[in-house]
Coordinates of C-alpha atoms in Angstrom, one line a residue:
M1 CA 0.0 0.0 0.0
Q2 CA 1.4 3.4 -0.9
T3 CA 1.6 6.1 1.7
T4 CA 1.9 9.7 0.4
A5 CA 3.2 12.8 2.3
H6 CA 4.3 16.2 1.2
R7 CA 6.8 18.7 2.6
S8 CA 7.2 22.4 2.1
R9 CA 10.0 23.9 0.0
F10 CA 10.3 26.9 2.4
G11 CA 10.4 29.1 -0.6
F12 CA 13.8 28.0 -1.8
F13 CA 14.8 28.8 -5.4
V14 CA 15.0 25.6 -7.4
L15 CA 18.5 24.4 -8.5
S16 CA 19.4 22.3 -11.4
L17 CA 20.4 18.8 -10.1
A18 CA 23.8 17.8 -11.1
T19 CA 24.2 14.7 -13.2
T20 CA 23.1 16.0 -16.6
L21 CA 20.4 13.8 -18.1
I22 CA 21.1 12.6 -21.6
L23 CA 18.3 12.1 -24.2
T24 CA 18.8 9.7 -27.0
A25 CA 17.2 11.7 -29.7
G26 CA 19.3 12.3 -32.8
S27 CA 18.7 16.0 -32.5
G28 CA 20.7 16.1 -29.3
V29 CA 17.9 17.6 -27.1
S30 CA 19.1 18.0 -23.5
A31 CA 17.0 17.4 -20.5
G32 CA 18.7 20.3 -18.7
Q33 CA 16.3 23.2 -18.4
A34 CA 16.5 26.6 -16.8
P35 CA 15.8 26.3 -13.1
Q36 CA 12.4 27.3 -12.0
S37 CA 11.8 29.9 -9.3
G38 CA 11.0 29.0 -5.8
A39 CA 8.0 27.0 -4.7
G40 CA 5.5 28.5 -2.5
S41 CA 5.9 29.2 1.2
N42 CA 2.9 27.2 2.5
S43 CA 4.1 23.9 3.9
H44 CA 2.1 20.8 3.3
S45 CA 1.1 18.7 6.2
G46 CA 3.7 16.1 7.2
A47 CA 3.2 12.4 6.9
G48 CA 2.6 12.5 10.5
S49 CA 3.6 9.3 12.2
N50 CA 6.5 8.9 14.6
S51 CA 8.4 6.9 11.9
H52 CA 8.5 10.1 9.8
S53 CA 10.0 12.3 12.3
G54 CA 13.4 13.7 11.4
A55 CA 16.2 11.5 12.4
G56 CA 18.6 13.9 14.1
S57 CA 22.3 13.5 14.2
N58 CA 22.2 11.7 17.5
S59 CA 20.1 8.9 16.1
H60 CA 22.7 8.3 13.4
S61 CA 25.6 7.9 15.8
G62 CA 26.8 4.4 16.6
A63 CA 25.7 3.0 13.3
G64 CA 28.5 1.3 11.5
S65 CA 31.9 0.5 12.7
N66 CA 34.7 2.8 13.9
S67 CA 36.2 2.7 10.4
Q68 CA 33.2 4.5 9.2
S69 CA 33.4 7.6 11.4
G70 CA 32.3 10.6 9.6
A71 CA 35.0 12.7 8.0
G72 CA 33.1 15.9 8.2
P73 CA 34.1 19.4 9.0
N74 CA 34.2 18.5 12.6
S75 CA 36.5 15.5 12.1
H76 CA 39.0 15.5 9.2
S77 CA 40.4 12.1 10.1
G78 CA 39.3 9.1 8.2
A79 CA 39.2 9.1 4.4
G80 CA 40.7 12.5 3.6
S81 CA 43.6 12.7 1.3
N82 CA 46.0 13.3 4.1
S83 CA 45.1 10.0 5.8
Q84 CA 45.5 8.1 2.6
S85 CA 48.5 9.7 1.0
G86 CA 51.5 8.2 2.8
A87 CA 53.2 9.5 -0.3
G88 CA 53.2 12.5 -2.6
S89 CA 54.0 16.0 -1.9
N90 CA 52.4 19.4 -1.6
S91 CA 50.7 18.8 -4.9
Q92 CA 48.4 16.5 -3.0
S93 CA 47.4 19.3 -0.6
G94 CA 45.1 18.0 2.1
A95 CA 41.4 18.2 2.1
G96 CA 40.9 20.0 5.4
P97 CA 39.8 23.7 5.5
N98 CA 43.3 24.9 6.4
S99 CA 44.7 23.3 3.3
Q100 CA 42.4 25.3 1.1
S101 CA 44.3 28.5 1.6
G102 CA 44.3 30.6 -1.5
A103 CA 40.6 30.3 -1.6
G104 CA 40.0 33.4 0.3
S105 CA 40.6 34.9 3.7
N106 CA 38.4 32.6 5.6
S107 CA 38.8 28.8 5.1
K108 CA 35.4 28.2 6.6
I109 CA 33.6 29.9 3.7
A110 CA 33.2 27.9 0.5
K111 CA 35.2 29.0 -2.5
D112 CA 32.1 29.8 -4.5
L113 CA 31.0 32.2 -1.8
Q114 CA 34.3 34.0 -1.6
G115 CA 33.9 37.7 -2.6
E116 CA 30.2 37.7 -1.8
E117 CA 31.0 39.4 1.5
H118 CA 31.4 42.7 -0.2
N119 CA 28.0 43.1 -1.8
D120 CA 24.6 44.0 -0.4
D121 CA 22.7 40.9 -1.5
T122 CA 21.1 38.3 0.8
V123 CA 22.4 34.7 0.0
D124 CA 20.9 31.3 0.7
V125 CA 23.5 29.1 2.5
I126 CA 23.9 25.8 4.3
V127 CA 25.7 26.4 7.6
Q128 CA 27.3 23.3 9.2
F129 CA 28.0 23.7 12.9
K130 CA 30.3 21.8 15.2
R131 CA 28.7 18.6 16.4
G132 CA 25.7 19.5 18.7
K133 CA 26.2 23.2 18.3
A134 CA 23.5 24.1 15.6
S135 CA 22.0 27.4 16.5
G136 CA 19.5 29.8 15.1
E137 CA 21.0 32.5 17.2
A138 CA 24.1 32.5 15.1
I139 CA 22.1 33.2 12.0
Q140 CA 19.9 35.9 13.7
A141 CA 23.0 37.6 15.0
G142 CA 24.1 38.3 11.5
G143 CA 20.7 39.7 10.4
G144 CA 19.6 36.4 8.8
W145 CA 16.9 33.8 9.4
V146 CA 16.7 30.0 9.4
K147 CA 14.6 28.5 6.6
D148 CA 15.0 24.9 7.5
E149 CA 16.9 22.5 9.7
L150 CA 19.3 19.8 8.5
P151 CA 20.1 17.7 11.6
I152 CA 21.8 15.0 9.5
V153 CA 24.7 17.3 8.9
D154 CA 24.3 19.4 12.1
G155 CA 23.3 22.3 9.9
V156 CA 20.6 24.7 8.8
V157 CA 19.5 26.3 5.6
A158 CA 19.6 30.1 6.1
S159 CA 19.2 33.4 4.3
I160 CA 21.8 35.9 5.5
P161 CA 23.2 39.2 4.3
A162 CA 26.3 38.5 2.3
K163 CA 28.2 41.1 4.4
A164 CA 27.6 39.0 7.5
L165 CA 29.2 35.8 6.1
E166 CA 32.7 36.6 7.4
Q167 CA 31.6 37.2 10.9
L168 CA 29.4 34.1 10.8
A169 CA 32.3 32.0 9.7
K170 CA 34.5 33.4 12.5
R171 CA 32.2 31.9 15.2
P172 CA 33.8 29.0 17.0
D173 CA 30.6 27.0 16.8
V174 CA 30.4 27.2 12.9
A175 CA 32.3 24.5 11.0
F176 CA 31.6 25.5 7.3
V177 CA 29.4 27.8 5.2
S178 CA 28.5 26.9 1.6
P179 CA 25.8 27.9 -0.9
N180 CA 22.5 26.0 -1.1
R181 CA 23.8 24.7 -4.4
K182 CA 21.9 23.6 -7.5
V183 CA 21.7 19.9 -8.4
H184 CA 20.1 18.2 -11.5
S185 CA 19.4 14.8 -12.8
T186 CA 22.2 13.3 -14.7
M187 CA 16.6 -2.4 -20.8
D188 CA 16.2 -5.0 -23.3
Y189 CA 20.0 -5.6 -23.7
S190 CA 21.1 -4.3 -20.3
N191 CA 19.3 -6.8 -18.1
P192 CA 21.1 -10.0 -19.5
T193 CA 24.3 -8.1 -20.1
V194 CA 24.8 -7.7 -16.4
G195 CA 23.4 -11.1 -15.6
A196 CA 20.1 -10.0 -13.9
D197 CA 18.3 -12.8 -15.7
I198 CA 20.6 -15.4 -14.2
A199 CA 20.0 -13.9 -10.8
R200 CA 16.3 -14.3 -11.2
S201 CA 16.8 -17.9 -12.3
L202 CA 18.6 -18.5 -9.0
G203 CA 15.6 -17.0 -7.1
F204 CA 17.0 -13.5 -6.4
D205 CA 14.8 -10.6 -7.5
G206 CA 15.3 -8.2 -4.6
T207 CA 12.2 -9.3 -2.7
G208 CA 12.0 -7.6 0.8
I209 CA 14.6 -5.0 0.0
G210 CA 13.7 -1.3 0.0
V211 CA 15.4 1.1 -2.4
A212 CA 15.0 4.8 -1.8
V213 CA 14.9 6.7 -5.1
I214 CA 15.8 10.3 -4.4
D215 CA 14.9 11.9 -7.7
S216 CA 12.2 13.8 -9.6
G217 CA 9.4 11.6 -8.2
V218 CA 7.9 8.4 -9.4
S219 CA 4.5 8.1 -11.3
N220 CA 2.2 5.2 -11.1
P221 CA 2.4 3.2 -14.4
P222 CA 1.4 -0.5 -14.4
D223 CA 5.1 -1.6 -14.3
L224 CA 5.6 0.1 -10.9
A225 CA 2.1 0.1 -9.4
S226 CA 2.9 -2.7 -7.0
R227 CA 6.4 -1.6 -6.2
V228 CA 6.1 1.9 -4.8
V229 CA 5.4 1.5 -1.0
Y230 CA 6.0 5.1 0.2
S231 CA 6.1 8.5 -1.5
E232 CA 7.0 12.0 -0.1
S233 CA 7.8 15.2 -1.8
F234 CA 10.4 17.7 -0.4
I235 CA 9.3 20.4 -2.9
S236 CA 6.0 22.1 -3.5
L237 CA 5.0 19.6 -6.2
S238 CA 3.4 16.2 -5.7
A239 CA 5.5 13.2 -5.3
N240 CA 3.8 11.8 -8.4
E241 CA 6.2 13.2 -11.1
R242 CA 5.6 14.6 -14.5
Y243 CA 9.2 14.9 -15.6
G244 CA 9.9 11.2 -16.4
H245 CA 13.4 10.8 -15.0
G246 CA 12.6 9.3 -11.5
T247 CA 10.1 6.9 -13.0
H248 CA 12.6 5.8 -15.5
V249 CA 15.2 5.2 -12.8
A250 CA 12.7 3.3 -10.6
G251 CA 11.8 1.1 -13.6
I252 CA 15.5 0.2 -14.1
I253 CA 15.6 -0.9 -10.5
A254 CA 12.2 -2.6 -9.9
G255 CA 10.0 -2.5 -13.0
I256 CA 7.9 -5.7 -13.4
G257 CA 7.7 -5.6 -17.2
K258 CA 3.9 -5.8 -17.1
D259 CA 3.4 -3.9 -20.4
S260 CA 6.2 -5.7 -22.3
N261 CA 5.6 -9.3 -21.4
Q262 CA 8.6 -8.9 -19.0
K263 CA 11.0 -7.8 -21.8
Y264 CA 11.8 -4.6 -19.9
L265 CA 12.2 -6.0 -16.4
G266 CA 14.1 -4.1 -13.8
I267 CA 17.2 -5.5 -12.2
A268 CA 15.4 -6.3 -9.0
P269 CA 11.7 -6.5 -9.9
G270 CA 10.8 -7.8 -6.4
A271 CA 12.3 -4.8 -4.6
N272 CA 10.2 -2.1 -3.0
I273 CA 10.6 1.6 -4.1
V274 CA 10.6 4.4 -1.5
N275 CA 9.9 7.5 -3.6
L276 CA 11.5 10.7 -2.2
R277 CA 11.0 13.6 -4.6
V278 CA 13.6 16.4 -4.6
L279 CA 13.6 17.5 -8.3
D280 CA 11.0 19.7 -10.1
D281 CA 9.5 19.2 -13.5
S282 CA 12.7 20.4 -15.2
G283 CA 15.0 18.1 -13.2
G284 CA 16.1 20.9 -10.9
G285 CA 16.6 20.9 -7.1
R286 CA 18.7 22.0 -4.1
D287 CA 21.3 20.5 -1.9
S288 CA 19.1 21.1 1.1
D289 CA 16.2 19.0 -0.3
V290 CA 18.5 16.1 -1.2
I291 CA 19.9 16.2 2.3
K292 CA 16.4 16.2 3.9
A293 CA 15.4 13.2 1.7
I294 CA 18.5 11.3 2.8
D295 CA 17.6 12.0 6.4
R296 CA 14.1 10.7 5.8
A297 CA 15.5 7.5 4.2
I298 CA 17.5 6.9 7.3
A299 CA 14.4 7.5 9.5
L300 CA 12.3 5.1 7.4
K301 CA 15.0 2.5 7.2
S302 CA 13.5 0.0 9.6
Q303 CA 9.9 0.5 8.5
Y304 CA 10.6 -0.2 4.8
N305 CA 13.9 -2.1 5.2
I306 CA 15.6 0.5 3.1
R307 CA 19.1 -0.9 2.4
V308 CA 19.9 1.1 -0.7
I309 CA 19.7 4.8 -1.7
N310 CA 19.9 5.6 -5.4
L311 CA 21.1 9.1 -6.4
S312 CA 21.0 9.6 -10.1
L313 CA 21.8 13.3 -9.7
G314 CA 24.7 15.5 -8.7
R315 CA 26.5 18.8 -9.1
P316 CA 30.0 20.2 -9.5
V317 CA 32.6 19.7 -6.7
F318 CA 33.5 23.0 -5.0
E319 CA 35.5 21.7 -2.0
S320 CA 36.8 18.6 -0.3
Y321 CA 34.2 16.0 0.5
T322 CA 35.1 16.5 4.2
L323 CA 33.4 19.9 4.0
D324 CA 30.6 19.3 1.4
P325 CA 27.2 19.0 3.2
L326 CA 25.9 16.7 0.5
C327 CA 28.8 14.3 1.0
Q328 CA 28.4 14.4 4.7
A329 CA 24.7 13.4 4.4
V330 CA 25.5 10.4 2.2
E331 CA 28.2 9.3 4.8
R332 CA 25.6 9.4 7.5
A333 CA 23.4 7.1 5.5
W334 CA 26.3 4.8 4.8
A335 CA 27.1 4.6 8.5
A336 CA 23.5 3.8 9.2
G337 CA 23.8 0.7 7.1
I338 CA 22.4 1.9 3.8
V339 CA 24.3 1.4 0.5
V340 CA 24.5 4.7 -1.4
V341 CA 24.8 4.5 -5.1
T342 CA 25.4 7.6 -7.2
A343 CA 26.0 8.6 -10.8
A344 CA 29.5 9.6 -11.8
G345 CA 28.3 12.5 -14.1
N346 CA 28.2 13.0 -17.8
E347 CA 31.2 15.3 -18.4
G348 CA 33.6 12.8 -19.9
R349 CA 33.9 14.8 -23.1
N350 CA 34.6 18.0 -21.4
N351 CA 38.0 19.4 -22.3
S352 CA 37.6 22.9 -21.1
F353 CA 40.7 22.7 -19.0
G354 CA 42.7 20.4 -21.2
T355 CA 42.0 17.3 -19.2
H356 CA 40.0 15.3 -21.8
G357 CA 37.1 14.7 -19.3
Y358 CA 39.3 13.6 -16.4
D359 CA 38.7 15.1 -12.9
T360 CA 34.9 15.6 -13.7
I361 CA 33.3 13.3 -11.2
A362 CA 30.2 15.0 -9.8
A363 CA 29.2 15.4 -6.1
P364 CA 28.3 13.4 -4.1
G365 CA 30.0 10.7 -6.3
N366 CA 33.3 12.3 -5.1
D367 CA 32.8 10.8 -1.6
P368 CA 35.1 7.8 -1.0
Y369 CA 32.5 5.8 0.8
V370 CA 29.7 5.7 -1.8
I371 CA 29.6 3.5 -5.0
T372 CA 30.1 5.8 -8.0
V373 CA 28.9 4.5 -11.3
G374 CA 30.1 5.2 -14.9
A375 CA 28.2 4.4 -18.1
M376 CA 28.8 1.7 -20.7
K377 CA 27.2 1.0 -24.1
T378 CA 25.8 -2.4 -24.7
E379 CA 26.2 -2.0 -28.5
G380 CA 22.7 -3.6 -28.8
T381 CA 24.0 -7.2 -28.0
L382 CA 23.6 -9.5 -25.1
S383 CA 27.4 -10.1 -24.8
K384 CA 29.8 -8.0 -22.8
G385 CA 32.5 -8.7 -25.3
D386 CA 31.7 -5.8 -27.7
D387 CA 30.6 -3.3 -25.0
L388 CA 32.4 0.1 -24.8
I389 CA 32.6 3.0 -22.4
A390 CA 30.3 5.9 -23.2
S391 CA 32.6 8.8 -24.0
Y392 CA 30.4 11.2 -21.9
S393 CA 30.8 9.2 -18.7
S394 CA 32.7 11.3 -16.2
K395 CA 36.2 10.3 -15.2
G396 CA 38.3 10.6 -12.1
P397 CA 40.3 11.4 -10.1
T398 CA 38.0 13.5 -7.9
A399 CA 38.6 17.2 -7.6
F400 CA 40.5 18.3 -4.4
D401 CA 40.8 14.8 -2.8
H402 CA 42.0 12.9 -5.9
F403 CA 40.1 9.7 -5.1
V404 CA 40.0 6.9 -7.7
K405 CA 36.6 7.1 -9.3
P406 CA 34.3 5.7 -10.7
D407 CA 34.2 2.6 -8.6
I408 CA 32.4 0.5 -11.3
V409 CA 30.7 0.9 -14.6
A410 CA 27.3 -0.5 -15.8
P411 CA 25.0 -0.1 -18.9
G412 CA 23.8 3.5 -19.2
N413 CA 23.4 4.2 -22.9
R414 CA 20.0 4.0 -24.7
I415 CA 18.4 2.3 -21.8
V416 CA 14.7 1.3 -22.1
S417 CA 12.7 1.7 -19.0
V418 CA 9.2 2.8 -17.8
S419 CA 7.4 5.9 -18.9
T420 CA 3.9 7.2 -18.2
P421 CA 2.0 7.8 -21.5
G422 CA 0.6 11.3 -21.7
V423 CA 2.3 12.4 -18.5
S424 CA 6.1 12.4 -19.0
I425 CA 7.5 15.7 -20.1
L426 CA 10.6 14.1 -21.5
A427 CA 8.5 11.6 -23.6
T428 CA 6.5 14.5 -24.9
A429 CA 9.6 16.5 -25.8
V430 CA 11.3 13.6 -27.6
P431 CA 8.5 11.3 -28.9
S432 CA 11.0 9.4 -31.1
N433 CA 12.5 8.0 -27.9
M434 CA 9.3 6.2 -27.0
V435 CA 9.4 2.4 -27.2
G436 CA 5.9 1.2 -27.7
T437 CA 3.4 3.1 -25.6
S438 CA 4.8 2.5 -22.1
Y439 CA 8.6 2.7 -22.3
F440 CA 11.2 5.4 -23.1
K441 CA 14.8 5.4 -24.0
L442 CA 17.4 7.5 -22.0
S443 CA 21.1 7.6 -21.7
G444 CA 23.6 8.8 -19.0
T445 CA 25.2 7.7 -15.8
S446 CA 21.8 8.4 -14.3
M447 CA 20.7 5.2 -15.9
A448 CA 23.9 3.2 -15.0
A449 CA 23.5 4.0 -11.2
P450 CA 20.2 2.2 -10.8
M451 CA 21.7 -0.9 -12.5
V452 CA 24.1 -1.1 -9.5
S453 CA 21.4 -0.2 -7.0
G454 CA 19.3 -3.1 -8.3
A455 CA 22.4 -5.4 -8.1
A456 CA 23.0 -4.3 -4.4
A457 CA 19.4 -5.2 -3.6
L458 CA 20.0 -8.7 -5.0
L459 CA 23.1 -9.2 -2.9
L460 CA 21.3 -8.0 0.2
Q461 CA 18.4 -10.3 -0.5
K462 CA 20.8 -13.2 -0.6
D463 CA 22.7 -12.1 2.5
P464 CA 20.9 -9.5 4.6
S465 CA 23.9 -9.3 7.0
L466 CA 26.2 -7.6 4.5
T467 CA 27.4 -4.1 5.4
P468 CA 27.5 -1.3 2.8
D469 CA 31.3 -1.8 2.6
Q470 CA 31.0 -5.5 1.9
V471 CA 28.5 -4.9 -0.8
K472 CA 30.7 -2.3 -2.4
A473 CA 33.8 -4.6 -2.1
R474 CA 32.1 -7.6 -3.6
L475 CA 30.6 -5.6 -6.6
M476 CA 34.0 -4.2 -7.3
K477 CA 36.0 -7.4 -7.0
S478 CA 33.6 -9.5 -9.0
A479 CA 33.3 -6.9 -11.8
S480 CA 34.5 -8.0 -15.3
K481 CA 38.0 -6.7 -16.1
S482 CA 38.0 -7.5 -19.8
F483 CA 38.2 -4.3 -21.9
P484 CA 40.0 -2.9 -24.9
T485 CA 42.9 -0.5 -24.4
V486 CA 41.3 2.3 -26.3
S487 CA 38.0 3.1 -28.1
T488 CA 36.9 6.1 -30.2
F489 CA 33.5 7.7 -30.8
L490 CA 32.8 10.1 -33.7
D491 CA 30.0 12.5 -32.9
P492 CA 27.9 12.7 -36.0
V493 CA 26.5 16.1 -35.1
T494 CA 29.7 18.0 -34.2
G495 CA 32.2 15.9 -36.1
M496 CA 34.4 15.6 -33.0
T497 CA 36.2 12.4 -32.3
Y498 CA 36.5 11.3 -28.6
I499 CA 39.2 8.9 -27.4
S500 CA 38.5 6.8 -24.4
Q501 CA 41.3 5.0 -22.6
Y502 CA 40.3 2.1 -20.4
D503 CA 42.3 3.2 -17.3
I504 CA 41.4 3.1 -13.6
F505 CA 39.9 6.6 -13.8
T506 CA 37.5 5.6 -16.6
I507 CA 36.3 2.1 -15.8
G508 CA 37.1 1.8 -12.1
A509 CA 37.1 -1.8 -10.9
G510 CA 35.3 -2.9 -14.1
Y511 CA 31.9 -3.8 -15.5
L512 CA 29.0 -4.9 -13.3
D513 CA 28.7 -8.7 -13.2
I514 CA 25.7 -9.7 -11.0
P515 CA 26.2 -13.6 -11.1
A516 CA 29.8 -13.2 -10.2
A517 CA 28.9 -10.8 -7.3
L518 CA 26.3 -13.3 -6.0
A519 CA 28.8 -16.1 -6.2
N520 CA 31.5 -14.2 -4.3
T521 CA 31.7 -15.1 -0.6
D522 CA 34.7 -13.0 0.4
A523 CA 34.0 -11.2 3.6
A524 CA 35.5 -7.7 3.6
I525 CA 36.9 -6.7 7.0
G526 CA 37.2 -2.9 7.2
S527 CA 36.1 -0.1 5.0
A528 CA 35.8 -0.1 1.2
L529 CA 37.0 3.5 0.8
S530 CA 38.0 4.4 -2.7
P531 CA 41.8 4.8 -2.8
T532 CA 43.7 8.0 -3.5
A533 CA 45.7 8.7 -6.7
V534 CA 49.1 10.2 -5.8
Y535 CA 51.0 12.0 -8.6
N536 CA 54.8 12.0 -8.4
T537 CA 56.0 15.1 -10.1
I538 CA 59.6 13.7 -10.4
T539 CA 58.8 10.3 -12.0
G540 CA 55.5 11.4 -13.7
K541 CA 53.9 8.2 -12.3
V542 CA 50.5 8.0 -10.7
Q543 CA 50.4 5.8 -7.6
V544 CA 47.2 4.3 -6.1
V545 CA 47.4 4.5 -2.3
T546 CA 44.8 2.8 0.0
A547 CA 43.8 3.9 3.5
S548 CA 45.3 1.9 6.3
A549 CA 41.9 0.7 7.5
A550 CA 40.6 -0.2 4.0
V551 CA 39.8 -3.7 3.0
W552 CA 42.2 -3.3 0.0
G553 CA 45.1 -3.6 2.4
D554 CA 44.6 -7.4 2.6
T555 CA 46.6 -8.2 -0.5
A556 CA 46.0 -11.9 -0.3
V557 CA 42.2 -11.5 -1.1
W558 CA 41.7 -7.8 -2.0
G559 CA 45.0 -6.9 -3.7
A560 CA 44.9 -4.0 -6.3
T561 CA 45.1 -6.3 -9.3
A562 CA 42.3 -8.6 -7.9
V563 CA 39.9 -5.6 -7.5
W564 CA 40.9 -3.3 -10.3
G565 CA 42.5 -5.8 -12.7
A566 CA 46.1 -6.0 -13.9
N567 CA 45.5 -4.1 -17.1
V568 CA 45.1 -0.7 -15.4
F569 CA 48.5 -0.9 -13.7
L570 CA 52.1 -0.7 -15.1
S571 CA 53.7 -2.4 -12.2
G572 CA 52.8 -2.7 -8.5
N573 CA 50.3 0.1 -7.7
A574 CA 51.6 2.5 -10.5
A575 CA 48.6 3.3 -12.7
V576 CA 48.9 2.8 -16.4
W577 CA 48.4 6.5 -16.7
G578 CA 52.0 7.2 -15.8
D579 CA 53.5 6.6 -19.3
S580 CA 50.9 5.7 -21.9
A581 CA 48.2 8.3 -21.8
V582 CA 46.9 8.7 -25.4
W583 CA 47.4 12.4 -25.3
G584 CA 50.6 12.6 -23.3
D585 CA 51.4 13.2 -19.6
A586 CA 51.6 17.0 -19.6
A587 CA 48.1 17.5 -20.9
V588 CA 46.3 15.9 -18.0
W589 CA 48.8 15.5 -15.2
G590 CA 50.4 19.0 -15.4
D591 CA 50.3 20.9 -12.1
A592 CA 47.7 23.3 -13.3
A593 CA 45.4 20.7 -14.6
V594 CA 44.1 17.9 -12.4
W595 CA 46.3 18.5 -9.4
G596 CA 46.2 22.3 -9.3
D597 CA 44.1 24.4 -6.8
A598 CA 41.8 25.6 -9.5
A599 CA 40.2 22.3 -10.1
V600 CA 38.2 21.6 -13.2
W601 CA 35.0 22.5 -11.5
G602 CA 35.7 26.1 -11.0
D603 CA 33.0 28.6 -10.4
A604 CA 30.1 27.2 -12.5
A605 CA 32.7 26.4 -15.2
V606 CA 30.9 23.9 -17.5
W607 CA 27.6 23.3 -15.8
G608 CA 25.3 25.3 -17.9
D609 CA 21.6 24.6 -17.5
A610 CA 21.2 23.3 -21.0
T611 CA 24.2 21.0 -21.4
T612 CA 23.6 18.9 -24.5
V613 CA 25.2 15.5 -24.9
L614 CA 24.1 12.9 -27.4
S615 CA 23.6 9.2 -26.8
E616 CA 26.0 7.0 -28.6
N617 CA 25.1 4.3 -31.1

């Protein structure tokens, strides 16, 4: 039975959610639309049972092991680049606030707010406080007001005069101040390609597992009618979407194939969908809404057995994950025992900074805890043998912290999933992408992420005792490692040729293989933090360095070549990148490119609202 609740937007302006959605129309129509102005101030009545009450930060403590302690602004220990480096030099400057000197006079003010202190505007910000110190008085003292509370990150959403930012940041109880940033949304062949059909033959279809889809909402087509068990909107619009993105994502996870004689089944058609809407009818939303939805998923975990959160969305990276409130929220979910799967982003073709699409992983996919997913092309066949990386799939390492991402790749190009006839805005905009009357074809890492979310649900159905780290480790180790060295794609519209090299920053640990993951019985002891890439300016080599508490330290079972495959390394832990990059070392690994302070994701550098990327044939 579906329960529905609504929640107010508190008048926030709508952002555009970060992982750009890719349409498969030959005309190259983009799903990115101009953000819509704020939703009304009247709040809708809450879904008023005790199980819906906000799970504050205290309720999240104690979940998970010591190795999963949050690496937030209050605690920079853990997975930050300093703790993982053990090598490297000043070019690997740490991720803590003090290490971000050069970003302005106050290291507690986000880089994209620097300079705002001198104008007369009022700005919407997320203020993270020291643990247990959240205070409305701090905001009011600067002439501002609190719009909403974000207990999951010990923070608040506030409007405050820009001139008051510096004084606010100087307060000892304030940890970090950042904008309330914009985010946006980023199977006929895909199902057997990753082995979901084999999983079903073995009796695994995700039954009993709840997957929270934090997206543009989920409508109620026949393929999902029995799967959506709870819906709530964190914006002024109904949880029952019109855009078409969230429904498509939910169908990849748990569609039952009712209108296709089960041809377009989801990866885990027995799983339950918890629909938490944060995006509007143009695919736009705010950091704060995503954070509140993650908080709600944690609060509802026991009631709906939510073991997986799918985030087919994102935005640019503006600071270390240790300071980013979106990253801190996903870490709280991870520590609460929920696997978080997020899209890598669709900026793999971006060469604005001479990096050929490297260093373009979107937040929160830059967090080392979560499973970050890149997109593959099935080439219209059932076999993996001819599959290639989608040239638009974002590549690592991550900005600021230099983590090795993505963690895994999965089918994401020209994916057929559920649509609602006469309702979906995307289907109306590009009718040529309709498949029959009930399905629609989309491309992007937004489509690859739910493939992995569905796979995680299958693993958890088989063994409910698995921790998020164990799920991540098994999916990565069991992933297929067989790839070509290089592939090319000629864009028929622009005439541009894109070269993809199959290195550790493009394919991660490999291609999702569900039967192999289900067959794997290795028990990971410790965290599955994504490792750090350390660039040696003297040798020109890129070394992969793991955290001391990470499972990858057990070389007998979890050695680098076992998890990432031998082909991505030259020798030992030196990545193949060191000598044989197709375009030469200096282009990507120069000091001013990936490793410099001015990371690729500068001030709104390439994230226009109407980014257009074609699907690939």
